[in-house]
Amino acid sequence: MSEIVQRLWRHFARLEPFGMQAPDFFAELVEQAPVVRFDGMWVISGYELVTRLCTHPGFPMAAPVFTDVVHRDNPQFVRFFGSTMSVRAAEEHTRLRSVLTGAFSGRRLAGLRDRIDDVVADLLAEPLRRGEAEFVSELATPLPAAVTAVLLGVPPADRDFVTARATGMMSQLAAGFLTESHPEAGTPITAAEFAELRDYVAGLLARRRAEPAEDLIGHLAQAQEAGKLTADEAVDMVLLLFMTGLDTVTAALANTLVVLSEQPDVAAALAADPGCGDRVFAEAIRLRTPVAFGSRQVAHDLSVGKLDFKAGDTVILAFAAANLDPRKFDAPLEFRWDRPMTGNVAFGHGSYYCLGSALAAMTAQSLLTAVHDRLPTPSRPPAELPWRASLAFPTPRVLPVTFAPALADSGAR
Ligand code: HEM
């Protein structure tokens, strides 16, 4: 077994975070071991194969596996994860996904821009006044929670409740992978809390059926009325969307700051022209891909090229490594924000391509624009900070930052 494969296995077996060195590790993996096989499990890193499997009908996304305890204590939660759109059979997935596609259209998202800018301004007010912040907990975590609430149309008074429950759902999901004593394990949602959340969402949908609105819950309520999805499917979709845009965006924003801290020229370019924020963000999440892996389960015995997959095999798609494949990206470890913006698999590819990619980019752009002349820089080297233990999110767990002084306060400018 080659050294890089041994290292990969150590990470998986011991939940060792990839930390600051994640790009170096993934670049080495894709160069030296683009296909790794262990018994019934594959780790695929090569760009060409990752993207091919992302569109191959024989590699569907599978429902997460829960422990017996979760089955016993929270069966509705297990049922929910076994029936979300992403793990449904292909035709069902296409039907449900098409309901959501309209809700994420450019026109609808453009209507959210001002409200996202307002959220950003609110969150930044106090940290900017202090000149410092803990970026993850004060900005990168509450920002996507608030944006998700705006997108869906959750009343402001209920936002904390919804975010707390969504965090509990993610903790329940992670509970199978992290030990209870781990600081990231959090408190898993209980069966009663989950039932309460479902009732709450069903109530919101009922209200939107009575009083239509332009938000995403209103869109789903209309789709339900039109017979495009059932009442349970509408609730499940809202629950899925409560979760999908939280940790992902938090990790993406934190990773962008880490990348910027290593690229003083880019930070200067951004300060001069905040309009380039979308390209800076795209290149930052190619280099430090926030969602490192996707997972699939082989539907039936099949071959792709010379590889023979068996029904039930687990296939890990290493997006973070595919994004550093030198066969696809020249000098992949270099930050080049003038690269073509196509081909980046930070948001996946093909059948399950991220529905929230444009919203996430808009959120990042809003934040980068708001701080472009006061860019926050880490006040401690990121390599010395604790990084998340979840292998799926190679990102700092905390990131203390200092904001550049405001123009008016800076005698030098
Ligand atoms: C920078 C932030 C984000 C990143 C890096 C990200 C990443 C991804 C990736 C890699 C996938 C595909 C997973 C796979 O193929 O295994 C995915 C799917 C998905 N994402 Fe995102 N995501 C982000 C933000 C969001 C947001 C803001 C939302 C919604 C509010 C969202 C909703 C979804 C949904 C619903 C899917 C599943 C699509 C399907 O099953 O067809 N994501 N995301």
Coordinates of C-alpha atoms and ligand atoms in Angstrom, one line a residue:
M1 CA 0.0 0.0 0.0
S2 CA 1.5 3.3 -1.0
E3 CA 2.3 6.0 1.6
I4 CA -0.5 8.3 0.4
V5 CA -3.1 5.6 0.6
Q6 CA -1.9 4.7 4.1
R7 CA -2.3 8.4 5.0
L8 CA -5.8 8.4 3.5
W9 CA -6.7 5.4 5.5
R10 CA -5.4 6.9 8.7
H11 CA -7.6 10.0 8.1
F12 CA -10.7 7.9 7.6
A13 CA -10.0 5.4 10.4
R14 CA -9.0 7.9 13.0
L15 CA -11.0 10.9 11.9
E16 CA -7.8 12.9 11.7
P17 CA -8.7 16.3 10.2
F18 CA -6.8 17.2 7.0
G19 CA -6.3 20.7 8.5
M20 CA -4.3 23.4 6.8
Q21 CA -2.5 20.9 4.7
A22 CA -5.7 19.7 3.0
P23 CA -4.8 21.0 -0.5
D24 CA -1.3 19.4 -0.4
F25 CA -2.8 16.1 0.7
F26 CA -5.5 16.1 -1.9
A27 CA -3.1 17.1 -4.7
E28 CA -0.8 14.3 -3.8
L29 CA -3.8 11.8 -3.6
V30 CA -5.1 12.7 -7.1
E31 CA -1.6 12.5 -8.6
Q32 CA -0.5 9.2 -7.0
A33 CA -3.7 7.3 -6.3
P34 CA -6.7 8.6 -8.4
V35 CA -8.5 5.3 -7.7
V36 CA -8.2 3.6 -4.3
R37 CA -10.1 0.4 -3.5
F38 CA -10.5 -1.3 -0.1
D39 CA -12.9 -4.2 0.0
G40 CA -16.3 -2.8 -0.8
M41 CA -15.2 0.8 -0.7
W42 CA -13.7 3.1 -3.4
V43 CA -12.2 6.5 -3.1
I44 CA -12.1 8.2 -6.6
S45 CA -10.1 11.4 -7.0
G46 CA -9.3 11.7 -10.7
Y47 CA -11.4 14.6 -12.3
E48 CA -12.5 12.7 -15.3
L49 CA -13.8 9.7 -13.4
V50 CA -15.4 11.7 -10.6
T51 CA -17.4 13.7 -13.2
R52 CA -18.2 10.6 -15.2
L53 CA -19.6 8.8 -12.1
C54 CA -21.6 11.9 -11.1
T55 CA -23.7 11.5 -14.3
H56 CA -23.7 7.7 -14.4
P57 CA -27.1 6.2 -13.5
G58 CA -25.5 3.2 -11.8
F59 CA -24.1 5.4 -9.0
P60 CA -27.0 6.9 -7.1
M61 CA -26.7 8.7 -3.8
A62 CA -27.6 6.4 -0.9
A63 CA -29.4 7.2 2.3
P64 CA -27.1 7.5 5.3
V65 CA -26.8 4.5 7.6
F66 CA -27.9 5.1 11.1
T67 CA -27.1 3.1 14.3
D68 CA -29.7 0.9 15.9
V69 CA -30.1 3.5 18.7
V70 CA -31.2 6.2 16.2
H71 CA -33.6 3.7 14.5
R72 CA -35.1 3.0 17.9
D73 CA -35.2 6.5 19.4
N74 CA -35.8 8.6 16.3
P75 CA -37.5 6.5 13.6
Q76 CA -39.1 9.5 11.9
F77 CA -35.7 11.1 11.5
V78 CA -34.4 7.9 9.8
R79 CA -37.5 7.9 7.6
F80 CA -36.9 11.5 6.6
F81 CA -33.3 10.8 5.5
G82 CA -34.4 7.7 3.7
S83 CA -36.8 9.7 1.6
T84 CA -35.2 13.0 0.8
M85 CA -35.1 13.9 -2.8
S86 CA -31.4 13.2 -3.2
V87 CA -31.8 9.5 -2.2
R88 CA -34.9 8.8 -4.2
A89 CA -34.9 6.6 -7.4
A90 CA -33.8 8.6 -10.4
E91 CA -37.3 9.5 -11.8
E92 CA -38.5 10.6 -8.4
H93 CA -35.3 12.6 -7.8
T94 CA -35.8 14.3 -11.2
R95 CA -39.4 15.1 -10.4
L96 CA -38.7 16.6 -7.0
R97 CA -35.6 18.4 -8.2
S98 CA -37.5 20.1 -11.0
V99 CA -39.9 21.6 -8.4
L100 CA -37.0 23.2 -6.7
T101 CA -35.1 24.4 -9.8
G102 CA -37.7 27.1 -10.4
A103 CA -37.3 28.3 -6.8
F104 CA -33.6 28.9 -7.3
S105 CA -33.9 30.7 -10.7
G106 CA -31.8 33.7 -11.3
R107 CA -34.8 36.0 -11.2
R108 CA -35.9 34.8 -7.8
L109 CA -32.4 35.0 -6.4
A110 CA -31.9 38.5 -7.7
G111 CA -34.9 39.5 -5.7
L112 CA -33.0 38.4 -2.5
R113 CA -29.8 40.4 -3.1
D114 CA -30.8 43.5 -1.1
R115 CA -32.1 41.4 1.8
I116 CA -28.9 39.4 1.9
D117 CA -26.9 42.7 1.9
D118 CA -29.0 43.9 4.8
V119 CA -28.3 40.7 6.7
V120 CA -24.6 41.1 6.0
A121 CA -24.6 44.7 7.2
D122 CA -26.4 43.8 10.4
L123 CA -24.0 41.0 11.2
L124 CA -20.9 43.1 10.4
A125 CA -21.9 46.2 12.4
E126 CA -20.6 45.1 15.8
P127 CA -17.5 43.2 14.6
L128 CA -16.4 46.2 12.4
R129 CA -16.9 48.5 15.3
R130 CA -14.6 46.3 17.5
G131 CA -12.2 45.8 14.6
E132 CA -12.1 42.1 15.3
A133 CA -14.3 39.0 15.4
E134 CA -14.4 35.2 15.7
F135 CA -15.2 34.8 12.0
V136 CA -16.8 31.3 12.1
S137 CA -19.2 31.9 15.0
E138 CA -20.0 35.6 14.5
L139 CA -20.3 35.7 10.7
A140 CA -19.8 32.5 8.7
T141 CA -22.3 30.6 10.8
P142 CA -25.2 33.1 11.4
L143 CA -25.0 34.5 7.8
P144 CA -26.1 31.3 6.0
A145 CA -28.7 30.6 8.7
A146 CA -30.3 34.0 8.1
V147 CA -30.0 33.7 4.3
T148 CA -31.7 30.3 4.5
A149 CA -34.5 31.8 6.5
V150 CA -34.9 34.7 4.0
L151 CA -34.9 32.3 1.1
L152 CA -37.5 30.0 2.6
G153 CA -39.6 32.8 4.2
V154 CA -39.2 31.8 7.9
P155 CA -40.6 34.6 10.0
P156 CA -37.7 36.5 11.7
A157 CA -39.1 35.6 15.2
D158 CA -38.7 31.9 14.4
R159 CA -35.2 32.0 13.0
D160 CA -33.4 31.0 16.1
F161 CA -35.8 28.1 16.7
V162 CA -35.4 26.8 13.2
T163 CA -31.6 27.2 13.2
A164 CA -31.3 25.4 16.5
R165 CA -33.4 22.5 15.2
A166 CA -31.5 22.3 11.9
T167 CA -28.2 22.2 13.9
G168 CA -29.7 19.4 16.0
M169 CA -30.5 17.5 12.8
M170 CA -27.0 17.9 11.6
S171 CA -25.7 16.7 14.9
Q172 CA -28.0 13.6 14.7
L173 CA -26.6 12.9 11.2
A174 CA -23.0 13.3 12.5
A175 CA -23.6 11.2 15.6
G176 CA -22.9 8.1 13.7
F177 CA -19.4 9.3 12.7
L178 CA -18.2 11.3 15.8
T179 CA -17.9 10.1 19.3
E180 CA -20.3 11.7 21.8
S181 CA -17.5 13.4 23.7
H182 CA -16.3 15.1 20.6
P183 CA -16.8 18.9 20.8
E184 CA -18.4 18.9 17.3
A185 CA -20.9 16.2 18.1
G186 CA -23.4 18.8 19.4
T187 CA -26.7 17.7 20.7
P188 CA -28.7 15.5 18.3
I189 CA -32.3 16.4 17.7
T190 CA -34.8 14.3 19.8
A191 CA -37.8 12.5 18.3
A192 CA -40.1 15.0 20.1
E193 CA -38.1 18.0 18.7
F194 CA -38.2 16.5 15.2
A195 CA -41.9 16.0 15.4
E196 CA -42.4 19.6 16.6
L197 CA -40.3 20.9 13.7
R198 CA -42.3 18.9 11.1
D199 CA -45.5 20.3 12.6
Y200 CA -44.1 23.8 12.5
V201 CA -43.1 23.4 8.8
A202 CA -46.5 21.9 7.9
G203 CA -48.1 24.9 9.6
L204 CA -46.0 27.3 7.5
L205 CA -46.9 25.5 4.3
A206 CA -50.6 25.6 5.3
R207 CA -50.3 29.4 5.9
R208 CA -48.8 29.9 2.5
R209 CA -51.5 27.9 0.8
A210 CA -54.0 30.3 2.4
E211 CA -51.9 33.4 1.8
P212 CA -49.5 32.9 -1.1
A213 CA -46.1 34.5 -0.9
E214 CA -43.1 34.8 -3.2
D215 CA -40.7 32.9 -0.9
L216 CA -39.6 29.3 -1.3
I217 CA -42.1 27.9 1.2
G218 CA -44.8 29.7 -0.9
H219 CA -43.4 28.2 -4.0
L220 CA -43.6 24.7 -2.5
A221 CA -47.1 25.3 -1.2
Q222 CA -48.2 26.2 -4.8
A223 CA -46.4 23.1 -6.2
Q224 CA -48.3 21.0 -3.6
E225 CA -51.6 22.6 -4.6
A226 CA -50.8 21.9 -8.3
G227 CA -50.3 18.2 -7.4
K228 CA -46.5 18.2 -8.1
L229 CA -45.6 16.9 -4.7
T230 CA -47.3 15.5 -1.7
A231 CA -47.7 17.2 1.7
D232 CA -45.0 15.0 3.2
E233 CA -42.6 15.7 0.3
A234 CA -43.1 19.4 0.7
V235 CA -42.3 19.2 4.5
D236 CA -39.2 17.0 3.7
M237 CA -37.9 19.5 1.2
V238 CA -38.1 22.4 3.6
L239 CA -36.3 20.3 6.2
L240 CA -33.6 19.3 3.7
L241 CA -33.1 23.0 2.7
F242 CA -32.9 24.0 6.4
M243 CA -29.7 22.0 6.5
T244 CA -28.0 22.0 3.1
G245 CA -27.0 25.7 3.1
L246 CA -25.5 25.9 6.6
D247 CA -22.2 24.1 7.2
T248 CA -21.5 24.2 3.5
V249 CA -21.6 28.0 3.3
T250 CA -19.9 28.4 6.7
A251 CA -17.0 26.2 5.5
A252 CA -16.8 28.0 2.1
L253 CA -16.6 31.5 3.7
A254 CA -14.0 30.5 6.2
N255 CA -11.9 28.7 3.6
T256 CA -12.1 31.8 1.4
L257 CA -10.6 33.9 4.2
V258 CA -7.9 31.3 4.7
V259 CA -7.0 31.4 1.0
L260 CA -7.1 35.2 0.9
S261 CA -4.7 35.4 3.9
E262 CA -2.2 33.5 1.8
Q263 CA -2.7 35.7 -1.2
P264 CA -1.9 39.4 -0.4
D265 CA -2.1 40.4 -4.1
V266 CA -5.6 39.0 -4.4
A267 CA -6.7 40.7 -1.3
A268 CA -5.4 44.0 -2.7
A269 CA -7.1 43.3 -6.1
L270 CA -10.4 42.7 -4.3
A271 CA -10.0 45.8 -2.2
A272 CA -9.6 47.8 -5.5
D273 CA -12.5 46.1 -7.3
P274 CA -15.1 44.2 -5.2
G275 CA -16.8 43.1 -8.4
C276 CA -14.2 40.4 -8.8
G277 CA -15.5 38.7 -5.6
D278 CA -17.3 36.0 -7.5
R279 CA -14.1 34.8 -9.2
V280 CA -12.1 35.0 -6.0
F281 CA -14.7 32.9 -4.2
A282 CA -14.9 30.3 -7.0
E283 CA -11.1 29.9 -7.1
A284 CA -10.8 29.8 -3.3
I285 CA -13.3 27.0 -3.1
R286 CA -11.6 25.1 -5.9
L287 CA -8.3 25.3 -3.9
R288 CA -9.9 24.6 -0.5
T289 CA -13.0 22.7 -1.5
P290 CA -15.4 23.0 1.5
V291 CA -17.4 19.8 0.8
A292 CA -14.5 17.4 0.3
F293 CA -16.5 14.3 -0.5
G294 CA -19.7 13.0 -2.1
S295 CA -20.9 9.4 -1.5
R296 CA -22.6 7.0 -3.8
Q297 CA -23.7 3.3 -3.7
V298 CA -23.3 1.1 -6.7
A299 CA -26.8 0.1 -7.9
H300 CA -25.8 -3.2 -9.6
D301 CA -22.7 -5.0 -10.8
L302 CA -21.2 -2.8 -13.6
S303 CA -17.9 -1.8 -15.2
V304 CA -16.6 1.6 -16.0
G305 CA -13.5 1.4 -18.2
K306 CA -11.4 -1.2 -16.5
L307 CA -12.9 -0.9 -13.1
D308 CA -15.4 -3.5 -12.0
F309 CA -17.9 -2.3 -9.4
K310 CA -20.1 -4.6 -7.3
A311 CA -23.7 -3.9 -6.3
G312 CA -23.7 -2.2 -2.9
D313 CA -20.1 -0.9 -3.1
T314 CA -19.6 2.5 -1.5
V315 CA -18.0 5.0 -3.8
I316 CA -16.5 8.2 -2.2
L317 CA -16.1 10.9 -4.8
A318 CA -13.3 13.2 -3.6
F319 CA -14.4 16.6 -5.0
A320 CA -11.5 18.3 -3.1
A321 CA -9.0 16.1 -4.9
A322 CA -10.6 16.3 -8.4
N323 CA -10.4 20.1 -8.1
L324 CA -6.6 19.7 -7.8
D325 CA -6.2 17.3 -10.7
P326 CA -3.3 18.6 -12.9
R327 CA -4.9 16.8 -15.9
K328 CA -7.8 19.3 -15.6
F329 CA -6.3 22.4 -13.9
D330 CA -2.8 23.8 -14.8
A331 CA -0.7 24.3 -11.7
P332 CA -3.6 23.3 -9.5
L333 CA -2.1 24.4 -6.2
E334 CA -1.7 28.0 -7.5
F335 CA -4.5 30.5 -6.8
R336 CA -5.3 31.9 -10.3
W337 CA -8.5 33.8 -10.2
D338 CA -8.4 34.5 -13.9
R339 CA -8.9 30.8 -14.6
P340 CA -12.0 29.9 -16.6
M341 CA -14.8 29.5 -14.0
T342 CA -16.0 26.3 -15.5
G343 CA -15.2 22.8 -14.4
N344 CA -14.9 23.4 -10.7
V345 CA -16.6 20.6 -8.8
A346 CA -16.9 22.3 -5.4
F347 CA -20.6 22.2 -6.0
G348 CA -20.6 18.7 -7.4
H349 CA -21.5 17.8 -10.9
G350 CA -24.3 16.3 -13.0
S351 CA -27.4 14.8 -11.5
Y352 CA -27.0 16.1 -7.9
Y353 CA -25.3 19.4 -8.8
C354 CA -25.8 21.8 -5.9
L355 CA -29.1 23.7 -6.2
G356 CA -27.8 26.5 -3.9
S357 CA -24.6 27.3 -5.8
A358 CA -25.8 30.7 -7.1
L359 CA -27.2 31.6 -3.7
A360 CA -23.9 30.6 -1.9
A361 CA -21.9 32.7 -4.4
M362 CA -24.3 35.6 -4.0
T363 CA -23.9 35.4 -0.2
A364 CA -20.1 35.3 -0.5
Q365 CA -20.1 38.2 -2.9
S366 CA -22.2 40.3 -0.6
L367 CA -19.9 39.7 2.3
L368 CA -16.7 40.3 0.3
T369 CA -18.2 43.5 -1.1
A370 CA -19.1 44.7 2.4
V371 CA -15.6 44.2 3.8
H372 CA -13.6 44.8 0.6
D373 CA -11.9 47.9 2.1
R374 CA -11.6 46.4 5.5
L375 CA -10.7 42.8 4.6
P376 CA -10.4 40.6 7.7
T377 CA -7.2 38.7 8.2
P378 CA -6.6 35.8 10.6
S379 CA -5.1 37.1 13.8
R380 CA -3.4 33.7 14.4
P381 CA -1.9 31.5 11.7
P382 CA -4.7 29.2 10.5
A383 CA -2.3 26.2 10.8
E384 CA -2.3 26.7 14.6
L385 CA -6.1 26.8 14.9
P386 CA -8.4 23.8 15.5
W387 CA -9.8 22.4 12.3
R388 CA -13.1 20.6 12.1
A389 CA -12.9 16.9 12.7
S390 CA -15.5 16.1 10.1
L391 CA -13.5 14.9 7.1
A392 CA -16.2 16.1 4.8
F393 CA -15.6 19.7 5.9
P394 CA -11.9 20.6 5.8
T395 CA -12.2 24.0 7.4
P396 CA -11.1 25.8 10.6
R397 CA -13.5 25.4 13.5
V398 CA -12.6 28.8 14.8
L399 CA -11.0 31.7 12.9
P400 CA -10.2 34.9 14.9
V401 CA -9.8 37.8 12.5
T402 CA -8.8 41.4 12.6
F403 CA -10.4 43.9 10.3
A404 CA -8.2 46.4 8.5
P405 CA -8.8 49.9 9.9
A406 CA -11.6 52.0 8.3
L407 CA -10.5 54.5 5.8
A408 CA -11.5 57.4 8.1
D409 CA -9.5 55.9 11.0
S410 CA -6.4 55.2 9.0
G411 CA -4.1 58.2 9.0
A412 CA -1.9 56.5 6.4
R413 CA -4.7 56.5 3.7
Ligands
HEM1 C1 -20.6 27.1 -0.7 C2 -21.7 26.5 -0.3 C3 -22.1 25.1 -0.8 C4 -21.3 24.1 -1.2 C5 -19.8 24.0 -1.3 C6 -22.2 23.0 -1.6 C7 -21.9 21.8 -2.1 C8 -22.7 20.8 -2.6 C9 -22.3 19.6 -3.2 C10 -20.8 19.2 -3.4 C11 -23.4 18.9 -3.6 C12 -23.5 17.6 -4.4 C13 -23.2 16.5 -3.5 C14 -22.9 15.2 -4.2 O1 -23.0 15.2 -5.5 O2 -22.7 14.2 -3.5 C15 -24.6 19.7 -3.2 C16 -25.9 19.3 -3.4 C17 -26.9 20.1 -2.9 N1 -26.9 21.3 -2.3 FE1 -25.2 22.4 -2.0 N2 -23.5 23.4 -1.4 C18 -23.5 24.7 -0.9 C19 -24.6 25.5 -0.6 C20 -25.9 25.2 -0.7 C21 -27.0 26.0 -0.4 C22 -26.9 27.5 0.1 C23 -28.2 25.3 -0.6 C24 -29.6 25.6 -0.4 C25 -30.1 26.6 0.3 C26 -27.7 23.9 -1.1 C27 -28.6 22.9 -1.5 C28 -28.2 21.7 -2.0 C29 -29.1 20.7 -2.4 C30 -30.6 20.7 -2.2 C31 -28.3 19.6 -2.9 C32 -28.8 18.3 -3.4 C33 -29.2 18.4 -4.9 C34 -29.9 17.1 -5.4 O3 -30.0 16.1 -4.6 O4 -30.2 17.1 -6.6 N3 -26.4 23.9 -1.2 N4 -24.1 20.9 -2.6

